[in-house]
Structure formats: C-alpha cells, structure tokens
Amino acid sequence: MTAGFDAHNPPFDRLTQQEIEEVRAALDIGYFAPGEVIIAAGRSAEALHVVIKGAVEVREGEALQDVLGPHDSFDSRALVHGAAGEDFRATEETLCFLIPGEIVRRLIARNGGFAAFFYSEVSRKLDAFADAHRTDGVESVLRARVRDAARGRAVFIDGGATMEAAGRMMSEADINALFVRDGGRTGVVTGMNLSKAAVLRRLPLETPVREISHFDVVAVDADDFIFDALLAMTRHDKRRVAVRDPAGGFAGFLEDIDILGLVAGNSQLIPGRIDRARGLEELGIAARQIQEQVERLHRQGVKVEAIAEITSDLNRRLFVKLFELLAPPPIREAGCLLIMGSEGRGEQTVRTDQDNGLLLAGPVPETELRMFREGFSGALLGFGFPPCPGNVMVSNPLWSQPVDGLVRQLRHWVLDRTPEAAMNLAIFFDAVAAAGRPELLAEAKGALIALMRGEQALLARFANLIETFATPSLGMLSSIMAGVGLGAAADEIDIKKAGIFPIVHGMRTMAMDRGILATPTATRIEALVEAGAFEAEFGRELISSLRVFMAYRLRSQLAAVRRGDVSREALVRPAALSTADRDILRDAFRIVRQFRESFRNRYRLGSF
Amino acid sequence: MRLGPGRRFALPLAVTLLGGAGAFSAAWAAGAVEGAVDRQGLNLAAIGMFFLFVVGTLWITWRAAAQTKSAADFYAAGGGITGFQNGLAIAGDYMSAASFLGISGLVFATGFDGLIYSIGFLVGWPIVLFLVAERLRNLGKFTFADVASFRLDQTRIRILSATGTLVVVAFYLIAQMVGAGKLIQLLFGLDYLYAVVIVGALMIVYVAFGGMKATTWVQIIKACLLLGGATFMSLAVLWHFGFNPEAMFAEAVQVHPKGDAIMAPGGLVSDPVSAISLGLALMFGTAGLPHILMRFFTVSDAQAARKSVFYATGFIAYFYILTFIIGFGAITFLMTDPSYYTAGAGGVINKVTGLLGGTNMAAVHLANAVGGSLFLGFISAVAFATILAVVAGLTLSGASAVSHDLYAEVIARGRANEQKEVRLSKITAVVIGIVAIILGYVFENQNVAFMVGLAFAVAASCNFPVLLMSTMWKGCTTSGALVGGFLGLVSAVVMVVLSKAVWVQTLGYAQPIFPYDNPALFSMTIAFVGIWLVSKLDSTARARAEVASFDAQYVRSETGIGAASAHVH
C-alpha cells in the first residue's frame, strides 16, 4: 500500500534512502469524503497530508485561496507552528498519505535540505498570504490616509456667536462640530457640547459659544495614517479629531464613524453626500465613492445581487442630482431622464459603460438642449463612467429627442431588422425613468410593445440576437473533444457573452413578447414563471445561474480594475479555477444551454 | 430472410452505428461464402471515401451551425446574410438529395417524362413567391398555421395544420428514407431492412443530440455540395460526348429499351390526368411545405428577399437541368454495361428495373462509371449527408407541429411551459423516426421523386388551399377552412392509398381502385370547394366577424402595416 508513495515528489526527493524507508514504514492513508474539513484553521495537525487522489480546497473564511491536487502536501504550518492558517476541505473524495508529525519534525531536525524546503515553503505561503490581504480588511484601513476618510467640512464660527447660531450653522452644514475662532486661538464646539449646555447646565441660548467650547484641539494631519488618528482618539478619549491640512489650517473633522465607514463600507453615507453636493466637483467625489464601495462590499462578502442593487440605487441618485444640477428649467419641465441597459436593469456593478438618454414632451430651445447634452455626458465622463460604445448617451441627439421622434425611431428600428437595430431596441427596452416625467417613457415603451407583441417574425429577429455568442460547455465530453482538436478549447470564457447576455436577452425578449414591463432580469424571470412560461424550479435555476455569472464577472472585473486594463474584464480562465468553482460554472452554463434550446425552439431560431 | 449464421452474427456488429469499414468487411466476408447473387463485392475505396466525406460534411456543417459571430461585440453584431448567400440557402433547402436521385432515376427509366418533375419543381417556386411569400412577410408570420390564425380561430386551425404537416412530413420522409436506405444497401451490401434501420437510428441520434440546425450556412454548404457534385457528373458525361448533347441523346435512344419513346412525352399523352395532377401538386405543394417559408425571413429586408429569390431560381433551374443530363448519361453509360444489373428470372436482364438497387440508384452508378470508386464514394457521401440534413429538418418541423401547434397552442392554450415543449418535441422526433423507418421499409421499391410528388400532393390539397383562401378570399371562415382542409387532406391520402403505387405495388392487390398516379387534381378541387361551400353555409356570428376582419388582414398582407392579428373573440 505504501509502495505508491512517490519519493521523487518534493520535498521528499531530498531525503536519503534510509529516511524514505522510515517515512514509508510510518505511512498511513486517510480517506476524506467530499466536503469534509481535513484541517480547520487555527488547529494543529497530527500528520503531514500528501494528496494521492482527489482535490483539497484551501479556504480562508469563505474566500478560496488555492486548490491542492495529487502530490501536494499540507499543512506545514499546522504541523510546525501548531496552527493551520486556513481551512483545508476535501472537494471530492480524497485520499491522502498521512506522515506522522513526529517523523516530519525529526526529519526537519536531521535533514537540512528537507528543512529548508519546508521552511521556505511556509514563508513563501505566508508572504503570498500577506500580499493577498495587504489591501484587505482592517489592515488596509489602518494604512489608509486620514484624507481618504474625513468627511465633515471645516466650518468656522466666531467665539462671540450665540449657542443658537452655532446650532443653526451645524444643522445647515449637516455637521456635528464647528471650529470656533476666538481671538488668536481656535477651538471646537460640538453638537453634544450644545446639548449638554442647554439641557444639563440650562444655559440660555444667547450664551456665547466660546463659553462651552474647548480649545485643547486634538488634531491630526490629513496625510497621517488612520492608524495615527485612532491612536490620538484613544489617547485623548475623543470620538472626533480635527484634521489639519498641509498649509496648517483646519480642513475638517475625522469621526470614529468615518473610520468605521472605511471598514464596513460607507454606502449609507453616499446618498447624503450626493444630496448635499453643490457642484460637479462634490458630486464627482460621491461618484468615485460609489465605485470604491463596490470593491469594499465585495470584499466583505456581500452578495453580488445586493451589491448591484446598492450600486444601481446610488448611481440613480447620482444621475438625478446631476440632472437637477445641469438641466435648465425648460428641460427639467419637459424632460424625462432615461437610464438604460444594465444600469436600467439594476445589474451594473463595476462601471463598464453608460447607457442613458433624454425624452422630451415637446421641442425645447436648441441651445439649451445642446449645452445640456454636452454638459451631462461630459460630467459623467469626468465621473469615470466610460462612454457607451454604441453611443447610447444623452449627448447623442438620437437619444435625446421628443418622445414622438423616438417612437418614430423605434418603429424604424423594429422594421430595420438588423442586429444593430435590435441591440438599440434591447437597450431601450431596459430603460427606467430616473428623473423628470415618467409618463413619457411609459408612452414610448407602450408604443414599442404595441409594435412587437404578437409579431412573430419581428420577435424572432429580435430574439436571434441571442445567437450572437455561443455558450461553451465545461463538461467532460467537450474537454475531451477539445483535447483532440474538435471544438474550441475554452481556455478563456467571456462570462458576459457566454452566460449573462443569453439570460438577459432571452428574458428581455420573452418579457417584450408578453408585455412585462419590469426591467431587472430576476423580476422578469419571476413574472415569466408567474405567466407559466417556465416551471418555478427552472426559473429559480435561471436566477441563480445569472447570479453565479455576475459574481464571477465581478470578481474578474475587480481584478481587471486592479490590473488597470478593463478591456478583458469579463474573461474567466477555467483552468485557473478550482474544481468547485468549475463545477458551479459548468452547472450554470448547463442551465443557460438548456434555456437557449427552449428559446431557440420557441422563436424558431434554427432557420436563421 | 436469407441470412446465414455468420451474417446474423455480423450484422448487429455493423449496425452499431457504422462502426468503421472493418465491421462491414467482416459482414461481407461472411456473406461472400454464401455467394448472394444480388450483391456486389464491397468497394472499399468507395466506402473509405464515403466515410471521409460524410464525416467531413457533418463536421463542416456542425461547425457552420455552431458558428456564432464570436468576434462580434454587442454593438456591432453586424454581418447579415446577403441576397446571394440567401439564394444559395433557399436552393439548398429546396434541392434535396432525394430529388437528385429520384429525378435522375425517372429520366433513366422513362426519358423525357422525368422532365415533368424537374419543370414542376421549378415552376412551383415562382408560385410560392407571387402568391404567398410577400404576403407572409407582410403579415410577419412564419408558417401557414400562423397566417391562417390571423383572423380565424387558432385552436381549430392549428389542429388542422399540425395534422397536415405531420402527413406531409411523413410522405416526404419516406422519400428520404428510401433514398438513403438504398444508398447504404448498395454501398455496404447490407440487407435493405438493416440499411433503413441504420439510417433511421442515425437520424434519431442526430436529432436527439441537437443535430443539425437548418441554419442558413448549413443550407449553403448543402447547396454547394449538391451543385458541385452534379456539375462534375454532368461535365464528365458531356465530355464523353464531346460536349455534344445531341450525340448523347442519340446514343440514349439507341440503348434504351423504349427507343425513340424516351424523347417524347409518353406518359403525358397516355395519361394526361395523372400528368396534370402531378404538375398541380408540384406547383402548389411548395407553398404548403413546412420548412420552406421560413427562409424568407432570414434576410433583413424585402429587397434582399427578392434578390435571393432571383438567385435561388437560377440555382434551382440549373440543378434540375443537371439531373436531366445525369439521367440521360446514366442511360448511355449504364445500359451498355451488364455489371450494373442483376439478372431476373431466366438470366434476362431488364435494362430498367434490373438496375442494382433499383432506378433510384442510377445517379450513384453513374458516378462510379464516370469517376470510379472514389467519385462513387464522394457522391454517395454528399447524397447521404444532405439526406440526413433534410431528414433532421423535416423531423424538427414535425416535432414542432406537435409540440408548438398541438400542445402549446391547443392543449395548453398558450400557457405552455417551454421545458415541456422541448421535451415533447424530442419525444415526437423519436416517434417520427420510428415511423419513418417502418414507412421507409414498406415503400422500398418506390421511386423517391414519385414519393416526393405525393408529399407535394398532400401539401397542395390541405395546407395550400387554406393558406390561399384565408389570405385572398374575404368569405373564408374557420369552419370552412377546417372542413375543406380536412377533406383535402383525407381525400389526398385515401386516393394515394387506393392508387397503383400503394394499393398494387405495396399492398399487393391486383387492380388499383383510384386509377391515377397522383391525386392532386381531385383532392385540391375537393378542398377548395369544401372551403367555399362550408364558408358560404356558415352563418354564425363568429363567421360574420371573421369575414368583417378580413379587411384589416388584407391591408396588412399587402402593405405590412397594421396590427399583429385580427382575432375574433
């Protein structure tokens, strides 16, 4: 039984023949059922495991770190340091050689080469581990700069002003503390100071604010680490410290909640920031924060559909605010701001493009319209929304016109029957009204549905867009076929094209067919199940497949953003995935293929 | 069954899905000992070529069907089908290998009379175009059932259309099964029954595995293969006669047992009713075929659709001229060489019916005569692969008639669930495959072009009258269409069964009860009269409402403007 132990497998190749025999004599074999935790994080291990057959996932919490296969050994840390760094869990039926820890430790002590490999392995792993986490969690927060977290603006009040004036000023600026200028010194008065003075000390509201301020201001520099700020807060028992800008003046405050926001994400703070924004610059900050919180939420393990929902909600607020800021009164009165495409469906996480438009009840002054078109799209570009490759933007006169003009345009696209026209219809069908008069969108959408409902030939042509991209199979058979040169070896899969788009477009077509107005794909699926188009079980499978794809895509998008090259944002390499991940993807693709078959059947796409 | 023990053992081996030439040569080795008189020695070169090309063709078409514009992106899906490409695709849809084998076989047997099929198929084409295609495009409907339900009651119409479609598909499948079965029988020296079972099993496997879609590219490839093979054969024949057709005809008259008669319309004069009936079936049947009408929707605009029809007509005409040349070439090449024949009783060779594998195989033998074993293998492979494609397409049409028309629209009343629909269509495909095997076996000795003629007759008697009357005649009502359509369908099928081909040749009775070969002239009349009469007699409120809604449909069918349906509720 132990003859199968491969002595050429590092690090055992460094052992002498005699030592090998010693190992072989002590070998045992362990069997682990799928899902069984072999070594739990933090626990020590009695033996060194060497995988014979099967696969072992290395997980840190829920995050997958590595997958071990035959010849890999684990876990040296559990053995040497007495505490495993990660969970080791069998994903398949797994067999391992078990080398008693006693022997391994003896070999380490005796054989330098073996020990070196062993320790270098451990340190290499630790390094990789630390690297992966450097940008993560609490550590990254402590290494962040104060300026990245500080939120409250610096507002100054004269020391002679009344408590009442101070209270009003705080309320107007929506902050909890003011800087107090009193002669040559600067102090701070907080909302709590005000309350205590009024409630506990029963001071009249006319009391000068200097009476209740404190002038021993604890301050940190904007360039300091959060770590320093935390130290200062702890040392002085403060929940708020002042922030000094490089010029020496006060720039604002840093509160403990701001630091919490860095850790937990501060999506709940962004709406307020958007509402308060008084110009493009402040709105731009909020726009950047929306994007930053995507990664943060993802890191905290928030589910992708929740991330998409939060992000869409924030983006919509941003659009509305931008519209309010830029639209001149005639446009604001006659217009309806449309958000379309993935943004309209509420499925965009990392920004890949922008699809938006403007519907007007009637003609508006040309110069104002032109300025708004340029201003709006320009501002979004400045906020980091990449331009739409199909030019579906407010800046395109086609997408910002009176409603009857757009309805004419829609009819034209319906009859045009080209893939480009179908794509435009698809984008428009996902539109939601973000600001202005929603009845304009309802009118245009009603016209589109009236044009398409029951029109088999037109719907088929629209449906046929689904055939633009193939859905690969990650099954055994196709990898064998690919191995002998039949079919494309899927070494890279575009998740968006192969998985997301077929589901999204399929549901869009069927929703149009049945006059379902909801835009989010999951809602459409539910409505279609309701209408009897799918069995409830299949509907659920479709929704979870879509979420699987969105999750993998988000992961690869964030990696792409870190790489700084978003052109290949949706590519996933199956070879780089763990067995478990590949299984999940394979199942999701199977659902998509199954759906595509019935879709093809329904809309007779076989003939195109 | 004259099977020796060796053969009994070897055949199941061979049946295991054309498991390589080795199995077949083993089968043959066993058979050779018995010295079967009606089988030729196995032509290994031809078989090798056959496998090479069948696999090659299937691979190319599979690639073409799977090909999606993967390089394309969301905003530039681009690259539509041009009129020329679509023309080729229409031609590919229309020219089946069965008509290639069948028409050349008919010309081989009767000379000039075979031409009526060529002409009929070709003439059917503009009929589709002028009477139906443009209206269908304007109405935005794919199938005749969808068109007829524009203003008529769709539940009843779909029961009719699904039945009609299934019958047409069955007849059409017989032709393909016989063609492919004969081909396999001839090439591998198998018993006909086994050949048909293999073809049927392959077809079921093929459809069940998602098989070939009738995509535009698949049809284009099919058209190119058929046109290429037929062109080569015709050139080889003409080259033999120094590109002088007159010399070819002269020699054909000399060697054919009917002599001068092959250059004159014999059957047309002696039995004009059958001839006219066949002509009508071929001309109007096309419009009732389930898989042809779709093709008009695959190009993006009306102009491209018209252009594609122009090209398609050219290709189809060219193809049928070739089958004519091939038929005459077969007369001159094969009738002079006894090695293509089996001797009948008393060692007498019948120069027409004595051909190995029957007259359907004339073109295949000719391939051997002009191009040797390799070309034989090539032509067989092209014929076989394209038959498989047609069979798959037809089976899918039939399956969709059951799953979509009957189940989804009639039984589930539009609340069908898509998965069930797919499942049902797969089950139907298997059932159709089994039925095709049985029918293919029963109709072994029929000319395949003749069987296609019958399929067209059924289509012309059921689907076409309903389609035409509901779009062109204001007074047409649901009851009229239903009764007339079923009368046409039933009368066509009954007359076919009572005619010589089935009653005498297949069922073995002495005299046919229905005296003509093709029923279309009578069954079409019955259908049209039935529709007219019942519609006239129909005085229900529903009928009046249907008549009233004709105008909306008419405007839409002429202009493309208007609502998607004028349902009477």
Short mmCIF file of N, CA and C in Angstrom, two decimals, chain B residues 376-434:
data_model
loop_
_atom_site.label_atom_id
_atom_site.label_comp_id
_atom_site.label_asym_id
_atom_site.label_seq_id
_atom_site.Cartn_x
_atom_site.Cartn_y
_atom_site.Cartn_z
N LEU B 376 -17.59 7.67 -56.71
CA LEU B 376 -18.78 6.99 -56.19
C LEU B 376 -18.93 7.27 -54.69
N GLY B 377 -17.82 7.11 -53.99
CA GLY B 377 -17.86 7.38 -52.55
C GLY B 377 -18.24 8.81 -52.26
N PHE B 378 -17.71 9.73 -53.06
CA PHE B 378 -17.98 11.14 -52.84
C PHE B 378 -19.47 11.45 -53.05
N ILE B 379 -20.01 11.02 -54.19
CA ILE B 379 -21.42 11.31 -54.49
C ILE B 379 -22.33 10.65 -53.45
N SER B 380 -21.99 9.42 -53.06
CA SER B 380 -22.80 8.74 -52.05
C SER B 380 -22.78 9.55 -50.76
N ALA B 381 -21.61 10.01 -50.41
CA ALA B 381 -21.46 10.74 -49.15
C ALA B 381 -22.26 12.04 -49.19
N VAL B 382 -22.16 12.76 -50.33
CA VAL B 382 -22.91 14.02 -50.45
C VAL B 382 -24.40 13.74 -50.35
N ALA B 383 -24.84 12.71 -51.08
CA ALA B 383 -26.26 12.38 -51.05
C ALA B 383 -26.69 12.01 -49.64
N PHE B 384 -25.88 11.18 -49.00
CA PHE B 384 -26.25 10.70 -47.67
C PHE B 384 -26.29 11.84 -46.65
N ALA B 385 -25.24 12.66 -46.66
CA ALA B 385 -25.18 13.74 -45.67
C ALA B 385 -26.30 14.74 -45.87
N THR B 386 -26.61 15.04 -47.15
CA THR B 386 -27.67 16.03 -47.37
C THR B 386 -29.03 15.43 -47.04
N ILE B 387 -29.18 14.13 -47.30
CA ILE B 387 -30.44 13.49 -46.90
C ILE B 387 -30.62 13.58 -45.39
N LEU B 388 -29.53 13.32 -44.70
CA LEU B 388 -29.59 13.38 -43.24
C LEU B 388 -30.02 14.78 -42.77
N ALA B 389 -29.49 15.79 -43.44
CA ALA B 389 -29.83 17.16 -43.07
C ALA B 389 -31.31 17.43 -43.33
N VAL B 390 -31.80 16.99 -44.49
CA VAL B 390 -33.22 17.21 -44.81
C VAL B 390 -34.10 16.48 -43.81
N VAL B 391 -33.70 15.22 -43.53
CA VAL B 391 -34.47 14.41 -42.61
C VAL B 391 -34.54 15.08 -41.23
N ALA B 392 -33.40 15.59 -40.79
CA ALA B 392 -33.38 16.27 -39.49
C ALA B 392 -34.30 17.47 -39.51
N GLY B 393 -34.23 18.25 -40.60
CA GLY B 393 -35.07 19.44 -40.72
C GLY B 393 -36.55 19.07 -40.70
N LEU B 394 -36.89 18.04 -41.46
CA LEU B 394 -38.29 17.61 -41.52
C LEU B 394 -38.77 17.11 -40.17
N THR B 395 -37.93 16.31 -39.53
CA THR B 395 -38.32 15.78 -38.23
C THR B 395 -38.57 16.91 -37.26
N LEU B 396 -37.71 17.91 -37.30
CA LEU B 396 -37.90 19.05 -36.41
C LEU B 396 -39.22 19.77 -36.72
N SER B 397 -39.53 19.90 -38.02
CA SER B 397 -40.80 20.53 -38.39
C SER B 397 -41.97 19.76 -37.81
N GLY B 398 -41.91 18.45 -37.97
CA GLY B 398 -43.00 17.61 -37.46
C GLY B 398 -43.08 17.71 -35.95
N ALA B 399 -41.92 17.67 -35.31
CA ALA B 399 -41.89 17.73 -33.85
C ALA B 399 -42.45 19.06 -33.37
N SER B 400 -42.12 20.12 -34.10
CA SER B 400 -42.61 21.43 -33.69
C SER B 400 -44.12 21.55 -33.93
N ALA B 401 -44.62 20.86 -34.96
CA ALA B 401 -46.07 20.87 -35.18
C ALA B 401 -46.79 20.27 -33.98
N VAL B 402 -46.21 19.20 -33.42
CA VAL B 402 -46.85 18.57 -32.28
C VAL B 402 -46.64 19.42 -31.02
N SER B 403 -45.39 19.81 -30.77
CA SER B 403 -45.11 20.47 -29.50
C SER B 403 -45.63 21.91 -29.48
N HIS B 404 -45.51 22.60 -30.58
CA HIS B 404 -45.91 24.01 -30.58
C HIS B 404 -47.38 24.17 -30.93
N ASP B 405 -47.78 23.62 -32.08
CA ASP B 405 -49.16 23.84 -32.52
C ASP B 405 -50.16 23.06 -31.68
N LEU B 406 -49.89 21.75 -31.53
CA LEU B 406 -50.88 20.95 -30.82
C LEU B 406 -50.81 21.17 -29.31
N TYR B 407 -49.59 20.99 -28.76
CA TYR B 407 -49.50 21.07 -27.30
C TYR B 407 -49.63 22.51 -26.79
N ALA B 408 -48.71 23.37 -27.26
CA ALA B 408 -48.63 24.70 -26.66
C ALA B 408 -49.87 25.54 -26.93
N GLU B 409 -50.33 25.52 -28.18
CA GLU B 409 -51.42 26.43 -28.53
C GLU B 409 -52.79 25.81 -28.30
N VAL B 410 -52.92 24.51 -28.57
CA VAL B 410 -54.25 23.90 -28.48
C VAL B 410 -54.51 23.34 -27.07
N ILE B 411 -53.60 22.47 -26.61
CA ILE B 411 -53.86 21.82 -25.33
C ILE B 411 -53.60 22.76 -24.16
N ALA B 412 -52.43 23.45 -24.19
CA ALA B 412 -52.11 24.33 -23.07
C ALA B 412 -52.65 25.75 -23.26
N ARG B 413 -53.26 26.00 -24.40
CA ARG B 413 -53.87 27.32 -24.67
C ARG B 413 -52.92 28.48 -24.45
N GLY B 414 -51.71 28.36 -24.97
CA GLY B 414 -50.77 29.48 -24.91
C GLY B 414 -50.08 29.65 -23.57
N ARG B 415 -50.45 28.80 -22.60
CA ARG B 415 -49.76 28.90 -21.31
C ARG B 415 -48.77 27.76 -21.16
N ALA B 416 -48.23 27.34 -22.29
CA ALA B 416 -47.32 26.20 -22.27
C ALA B 416 -46.02 26.58 -21.62
N ASN B 417 -45.43 25.56 -20.99
CA ASN B 417 -44.17 25.85 -20.37
C ASN B 417 -43.08 25.34 -21.28
N GLU B 418 -42.06 26.17 -21.43
CA GLU B 418 -41.10 25.95 -22.51
C GLU B 418 -40.36 24.62 -22.38
N GLN B 419 -40.07 24.24 -21.16
CA GLN B 419 -39.33 22.98 -20.99
C GLN B 419 -40.15 21.80 -21.47
N LYS B 420 -41.45 21.83 -21.10
CA LYS B 420 -42.30 20.72 -21.52
C LYS B 420 -42.36 20.68 -23.03
N GLU B 421 -42.42 21.85 -23.63
CA GLU B 421 -42.50 21.92 -25.08
C GLU B 421 -41.28 21.26 -25.72
N VAL B 422 -40.10 21.57 -25.18
CA VAL B 422 -38.87 21.00 -25.72
C VAL B 422 -38.87 19.49 -25.53
N ARG B 423 -39.25 19.05 -24.32
CA ARG B 423 -39.26 17.63 -24.03
C ARG B 423 -40.18 16.90 -25.01
N LEU B 424 -41.38 17.49 -25.19
CA LEU B 424 -42.36 16.87 -26.05
C LEU B 424 -41.84 16.79 -27.48
N SER B 425 -41.15 17.84 -27.92
CA SER B 425 -40.69 17.83 -29.30
C SER B 425 -39.61 16.77 -29.49
N LYS B 426 -38.84 16.49 -28.44
CA LYS B 426 -37.82 15.43 -28.57
C LYS B 426 -38.48 14.06 -28.66
N ILE B 427 -39.49 13.86 -27.80
CA ILE B 427 -40.19 12.57 -27.85
C ILE B 427 -40.81 12.39 -29.23
N THR B 428 -41.45 13.46 -29.73
CA THR B 428 -42.07 13.38 -31.05
C THR B 428 -41.04 13.02 -32.11
N ALA B 429 -39.86 13.62 -32.01
CA ALA B 429 -38.82 13.36 -33.01
C ALA B 429 -38.49 11.87 -33.04
N VAL B 430 -38.40 11.26 -31.87
CA VAL B 430 -38.09 9.83 -31.82
C VAL B 430 -39.22 9.02 -32.45
N VAL B 431 -40.46 9.38 -32.10
CA VAL B 431 -41.60 8.66 -32.68
C VAL B 431 -41.60 8.79 -34.19
N ILE B 432 -41.38 10.02 -34.68
CA ILE B 432 -41.36 10.23 -36.13
C ILE B 432 -40.26 9.39 -36.76
N GLY B 433 -39.11 9.30 -36.10
CA GLY B 433 -38.01 8.49 -36.62
C GLY B 433 -38.42 7.04 -36.77
N ILE B 434 -39.11 6.51 -35.77
CA ILE B 434 -39.52 5.10 -35.83
C ILE B 434 -40.54 4.89 -36.94
#
